[in-house]
mmCIF file of C-alpha atoms in Angstrom:
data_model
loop_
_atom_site.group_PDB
_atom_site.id
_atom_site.type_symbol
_atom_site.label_atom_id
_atom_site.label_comp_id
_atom_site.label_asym_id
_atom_site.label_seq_id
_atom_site.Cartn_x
_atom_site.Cartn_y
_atom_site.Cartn_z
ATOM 1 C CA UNK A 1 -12.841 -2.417 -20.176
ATOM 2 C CA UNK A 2 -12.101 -1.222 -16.993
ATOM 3 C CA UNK A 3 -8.901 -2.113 -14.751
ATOM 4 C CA UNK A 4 -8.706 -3.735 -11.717
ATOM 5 C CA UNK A 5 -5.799 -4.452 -9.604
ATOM 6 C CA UNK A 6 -4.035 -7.505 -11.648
ATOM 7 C CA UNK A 7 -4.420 -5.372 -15.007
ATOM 8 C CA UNK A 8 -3.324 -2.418 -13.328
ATOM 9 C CA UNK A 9 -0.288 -3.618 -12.173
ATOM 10 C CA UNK A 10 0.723 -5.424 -15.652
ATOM 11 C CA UNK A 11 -0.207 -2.041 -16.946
ATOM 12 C CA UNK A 12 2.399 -0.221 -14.249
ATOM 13 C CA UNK A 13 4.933 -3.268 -15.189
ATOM 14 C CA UNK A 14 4.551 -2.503 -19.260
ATOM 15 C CA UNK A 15 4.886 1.038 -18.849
ATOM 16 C CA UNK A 16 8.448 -0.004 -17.019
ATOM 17 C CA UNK A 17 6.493 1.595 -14.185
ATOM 18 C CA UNK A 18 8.805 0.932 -10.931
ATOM 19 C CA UNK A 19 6.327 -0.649 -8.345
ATOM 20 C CA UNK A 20 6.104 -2.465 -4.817
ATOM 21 C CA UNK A 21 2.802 -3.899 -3.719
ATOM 22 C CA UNK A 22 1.918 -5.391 -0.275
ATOM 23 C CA UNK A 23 -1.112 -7.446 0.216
ATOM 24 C CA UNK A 24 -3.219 -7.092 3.389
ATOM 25 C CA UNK A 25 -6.491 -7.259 4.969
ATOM 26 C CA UNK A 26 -9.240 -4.887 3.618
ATOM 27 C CA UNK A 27 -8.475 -1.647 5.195
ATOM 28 C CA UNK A 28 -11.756 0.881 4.755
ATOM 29 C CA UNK A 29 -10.636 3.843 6.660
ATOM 30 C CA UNK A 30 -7.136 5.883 7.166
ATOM 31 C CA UNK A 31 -7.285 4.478 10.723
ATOM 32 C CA UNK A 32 -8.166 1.214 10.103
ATOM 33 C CA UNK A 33 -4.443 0.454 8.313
ATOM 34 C CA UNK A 34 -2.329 2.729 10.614
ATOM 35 C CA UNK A 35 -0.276 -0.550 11.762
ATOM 36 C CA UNK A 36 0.113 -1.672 8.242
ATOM 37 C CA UNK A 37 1.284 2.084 6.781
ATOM 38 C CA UNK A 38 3.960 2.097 9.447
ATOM 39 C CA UNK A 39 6.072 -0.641 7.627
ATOM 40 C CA UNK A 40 5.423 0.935 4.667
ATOM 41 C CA UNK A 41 7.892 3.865 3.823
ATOM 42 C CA UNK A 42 6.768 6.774 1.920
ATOM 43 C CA UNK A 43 3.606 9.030 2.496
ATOM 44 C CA UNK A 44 0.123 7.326 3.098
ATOM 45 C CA UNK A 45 -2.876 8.972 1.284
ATOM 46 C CA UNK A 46 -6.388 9.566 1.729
ATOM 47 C CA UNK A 47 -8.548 9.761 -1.507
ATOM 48 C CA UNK A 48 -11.851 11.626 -1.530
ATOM 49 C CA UNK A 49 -14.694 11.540 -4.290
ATOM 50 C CA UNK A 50 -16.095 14.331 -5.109
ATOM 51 C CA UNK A 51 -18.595 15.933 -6.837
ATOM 52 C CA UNK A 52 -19.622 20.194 -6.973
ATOM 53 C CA UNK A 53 -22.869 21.731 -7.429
ATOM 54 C CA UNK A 54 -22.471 22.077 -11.112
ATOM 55 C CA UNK A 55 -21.995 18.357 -11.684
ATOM 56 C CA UNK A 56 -18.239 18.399 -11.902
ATOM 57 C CA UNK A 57 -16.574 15.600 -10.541
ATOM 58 C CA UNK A 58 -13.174 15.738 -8.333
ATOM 59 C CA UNK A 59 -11.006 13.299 -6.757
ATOM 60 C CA UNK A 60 -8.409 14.983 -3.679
ATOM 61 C CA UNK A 61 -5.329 12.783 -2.582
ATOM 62 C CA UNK A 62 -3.826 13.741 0.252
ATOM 63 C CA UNK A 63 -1.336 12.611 2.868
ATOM 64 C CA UNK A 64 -3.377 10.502 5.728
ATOM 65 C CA UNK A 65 -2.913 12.988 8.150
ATOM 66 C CA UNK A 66 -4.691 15.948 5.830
ATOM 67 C CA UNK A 67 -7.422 18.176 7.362
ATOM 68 C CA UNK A 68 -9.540 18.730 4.133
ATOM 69 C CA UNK A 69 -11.558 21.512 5.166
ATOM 70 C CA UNK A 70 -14.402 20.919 1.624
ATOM 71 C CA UNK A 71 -16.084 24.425 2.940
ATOM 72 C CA UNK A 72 -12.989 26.367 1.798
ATOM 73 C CA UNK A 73 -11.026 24.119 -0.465
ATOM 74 C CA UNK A 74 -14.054 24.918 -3.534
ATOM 75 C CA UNK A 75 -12.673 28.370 -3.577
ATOM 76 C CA UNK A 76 -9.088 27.451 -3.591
ATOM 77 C CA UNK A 77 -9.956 24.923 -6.703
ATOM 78 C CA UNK A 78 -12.773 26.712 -8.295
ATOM 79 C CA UNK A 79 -15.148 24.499 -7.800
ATOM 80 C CA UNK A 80 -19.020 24.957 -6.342
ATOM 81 C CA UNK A 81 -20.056 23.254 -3.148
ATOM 82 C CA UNK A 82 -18.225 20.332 -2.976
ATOM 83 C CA UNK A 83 -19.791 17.038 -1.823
ATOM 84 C CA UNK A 84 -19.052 13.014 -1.875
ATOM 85 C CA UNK A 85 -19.880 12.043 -4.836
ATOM 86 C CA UNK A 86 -22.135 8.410 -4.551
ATOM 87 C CA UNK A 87 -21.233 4.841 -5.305
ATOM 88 C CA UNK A 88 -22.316 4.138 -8.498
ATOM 89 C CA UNK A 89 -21.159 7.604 -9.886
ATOM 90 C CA UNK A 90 -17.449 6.522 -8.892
ATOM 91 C CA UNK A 91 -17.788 3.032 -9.991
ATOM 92 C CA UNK A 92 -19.063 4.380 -13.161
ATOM 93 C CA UNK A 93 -16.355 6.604 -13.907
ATOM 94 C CA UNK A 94 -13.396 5.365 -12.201
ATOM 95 C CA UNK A 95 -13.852 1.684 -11.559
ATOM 96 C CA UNK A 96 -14.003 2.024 -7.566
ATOM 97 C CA UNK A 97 -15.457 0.779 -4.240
ATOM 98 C CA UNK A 98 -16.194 2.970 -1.388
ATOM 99 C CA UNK A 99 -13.317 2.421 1.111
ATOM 100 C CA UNK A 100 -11.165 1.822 -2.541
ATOM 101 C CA UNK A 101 -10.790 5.069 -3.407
ATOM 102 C CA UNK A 102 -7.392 6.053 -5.544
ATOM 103 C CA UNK A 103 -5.542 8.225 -7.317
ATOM 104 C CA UNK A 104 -4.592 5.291 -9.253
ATOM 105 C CA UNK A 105 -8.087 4.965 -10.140
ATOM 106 C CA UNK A 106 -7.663 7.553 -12.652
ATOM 107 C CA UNK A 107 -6.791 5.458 -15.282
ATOM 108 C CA UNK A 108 -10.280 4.167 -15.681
ATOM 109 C CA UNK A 109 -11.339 7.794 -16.099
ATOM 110 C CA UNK A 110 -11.033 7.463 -20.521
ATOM 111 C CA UNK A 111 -13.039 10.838 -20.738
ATOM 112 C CA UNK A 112 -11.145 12.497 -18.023
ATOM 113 C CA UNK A 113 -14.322 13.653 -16.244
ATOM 114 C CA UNK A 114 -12.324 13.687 -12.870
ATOM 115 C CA UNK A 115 -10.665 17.022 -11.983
ATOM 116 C CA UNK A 116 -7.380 15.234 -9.892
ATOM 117 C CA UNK A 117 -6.549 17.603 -6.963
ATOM 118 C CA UNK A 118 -3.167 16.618 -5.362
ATOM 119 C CA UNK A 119 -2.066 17.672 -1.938
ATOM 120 C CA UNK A 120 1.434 19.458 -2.024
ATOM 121 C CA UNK A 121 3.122 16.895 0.620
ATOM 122 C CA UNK A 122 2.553 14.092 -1.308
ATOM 123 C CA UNK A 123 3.370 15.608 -4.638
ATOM 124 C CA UNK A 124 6.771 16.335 -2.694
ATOM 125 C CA UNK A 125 7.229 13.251 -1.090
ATOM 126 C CA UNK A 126 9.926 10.543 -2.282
ATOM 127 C CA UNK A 127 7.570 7.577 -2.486
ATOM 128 C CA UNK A 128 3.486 7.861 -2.325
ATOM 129 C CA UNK A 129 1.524 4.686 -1.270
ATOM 130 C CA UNK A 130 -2.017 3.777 -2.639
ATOM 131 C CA UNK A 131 -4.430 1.516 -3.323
ATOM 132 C CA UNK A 132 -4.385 -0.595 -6.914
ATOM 133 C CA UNK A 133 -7.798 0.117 -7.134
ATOM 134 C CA UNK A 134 -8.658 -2.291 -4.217
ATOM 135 C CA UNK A 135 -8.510 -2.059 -0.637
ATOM 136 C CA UNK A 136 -6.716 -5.067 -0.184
ATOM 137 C CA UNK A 137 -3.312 -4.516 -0.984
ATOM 138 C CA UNK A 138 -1.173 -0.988 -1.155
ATOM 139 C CA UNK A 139 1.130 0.155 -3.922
ATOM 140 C CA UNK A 140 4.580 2.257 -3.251
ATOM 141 C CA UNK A 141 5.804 4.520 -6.372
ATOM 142 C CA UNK A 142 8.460 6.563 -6.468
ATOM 143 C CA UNK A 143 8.108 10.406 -6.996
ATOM 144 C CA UNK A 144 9.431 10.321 -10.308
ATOM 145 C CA UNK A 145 7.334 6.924 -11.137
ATOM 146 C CA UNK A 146 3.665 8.446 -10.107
ATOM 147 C CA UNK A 147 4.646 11.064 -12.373
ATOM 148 C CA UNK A 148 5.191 9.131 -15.038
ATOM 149 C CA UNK A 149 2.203 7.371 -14.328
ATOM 150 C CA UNK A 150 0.111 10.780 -14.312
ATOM 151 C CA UNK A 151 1.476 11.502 -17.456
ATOM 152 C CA UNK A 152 1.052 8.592 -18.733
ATOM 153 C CA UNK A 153 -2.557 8.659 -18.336
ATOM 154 C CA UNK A 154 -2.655 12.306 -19.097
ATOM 155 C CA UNK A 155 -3.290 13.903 -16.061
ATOM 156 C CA UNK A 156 -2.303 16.848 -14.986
ATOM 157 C CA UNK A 157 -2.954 17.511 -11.193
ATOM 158 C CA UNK A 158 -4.028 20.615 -9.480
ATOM 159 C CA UNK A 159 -1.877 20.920 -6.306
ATOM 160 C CA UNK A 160 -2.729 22.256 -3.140
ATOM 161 C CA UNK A 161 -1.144 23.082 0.280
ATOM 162 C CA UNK A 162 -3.845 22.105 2.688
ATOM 163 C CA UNK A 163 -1.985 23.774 5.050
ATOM 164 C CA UNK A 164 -2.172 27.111 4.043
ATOM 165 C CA UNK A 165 -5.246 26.634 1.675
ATOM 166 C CA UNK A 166 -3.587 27.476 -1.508
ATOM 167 C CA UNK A 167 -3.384 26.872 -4.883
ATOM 168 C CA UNK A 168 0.092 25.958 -5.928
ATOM 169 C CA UNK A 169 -0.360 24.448 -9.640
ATOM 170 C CA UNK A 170 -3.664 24.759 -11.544
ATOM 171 C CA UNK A 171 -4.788 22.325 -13.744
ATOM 172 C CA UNK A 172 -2.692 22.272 -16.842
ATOM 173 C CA UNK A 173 0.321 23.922 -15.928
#
């Protein structure tokens, strides 16, 4: 059974997970919820879906101000051609909307089809905000609590500085 937001957060709560959630109104792009974000503390991410050429699927978090540049960033990865991947495939695998997209939608991923790419600022950053798996409300973790929760899950991320286009951590390591 999938999660959805109420399971996932008595999931992050029995895990002793450290959590703050703030409802809102559905928010489907980065710029739609720039008022909302600037309460929020902590780093702000945008989540893309995708899929490569070879069938691969990939899901990128990055801070909200990212340029993803996808034309580049399949080298840095190792991936082939990278585009978005469609609606039902992410629904399928990772229990999301369009305009829900999540790192914390990971933990619907059971046969870890999903290669998670991380950007570098917010693996660095003290608290990372994101969806719980629906648009209408944002979640704040810690750095040392998302970790927990990748690990938890057992997910190891890639990271990346967008910034210089490099690969800081492969998968795994």
């Amino acid at each position: 059974m999938m999660f959805d937001k109420d399971r996932f957060l008595s999931w992050l709560d029995d895990q002793a997970i450290a959590h703050h959630t703030v409802t809102h109104p559905a928010v489907f792009r980065v710029e739609e919820g720039l008022d909302l974000k600037a309460a929020m503390p902590g780093a702000h991410s945008k989540n893309l879906f995708l899929k490569d050429k070879k069938g691969r699927l990939w899901l990128v978090s990055a801070r909200q101000d990212t340029e993803i540049d996808l034309k580049r960033l399949d080298r840095v990865i190792g991936s082939a051609r990278l585009s978005f991947g469609n609606a039902e495939l992410m629904q399928s695998v990772l229990g999301l909307t369009p305009g829900s997209v999540t790192a914390f939608g990971l933990i619907n991923d059971a046969d870890r089809r999903v290669t998670f790419v991380l950007d570098r600022r917010l693996w660095e950053a003290q608290i990372v905000n994101f969806h719980p798996l629906e648009n209408t409300a944002t979640t704040a973790l810690e750095a040392g609590a998302f970790r927990r929760f990748l690990a938890q899950i057992g997910v190891a991320p890639i990271i990346v500085d967008f910034d210089q286009m490099t690969l800081l951590r492969p998968a795994g390591s």
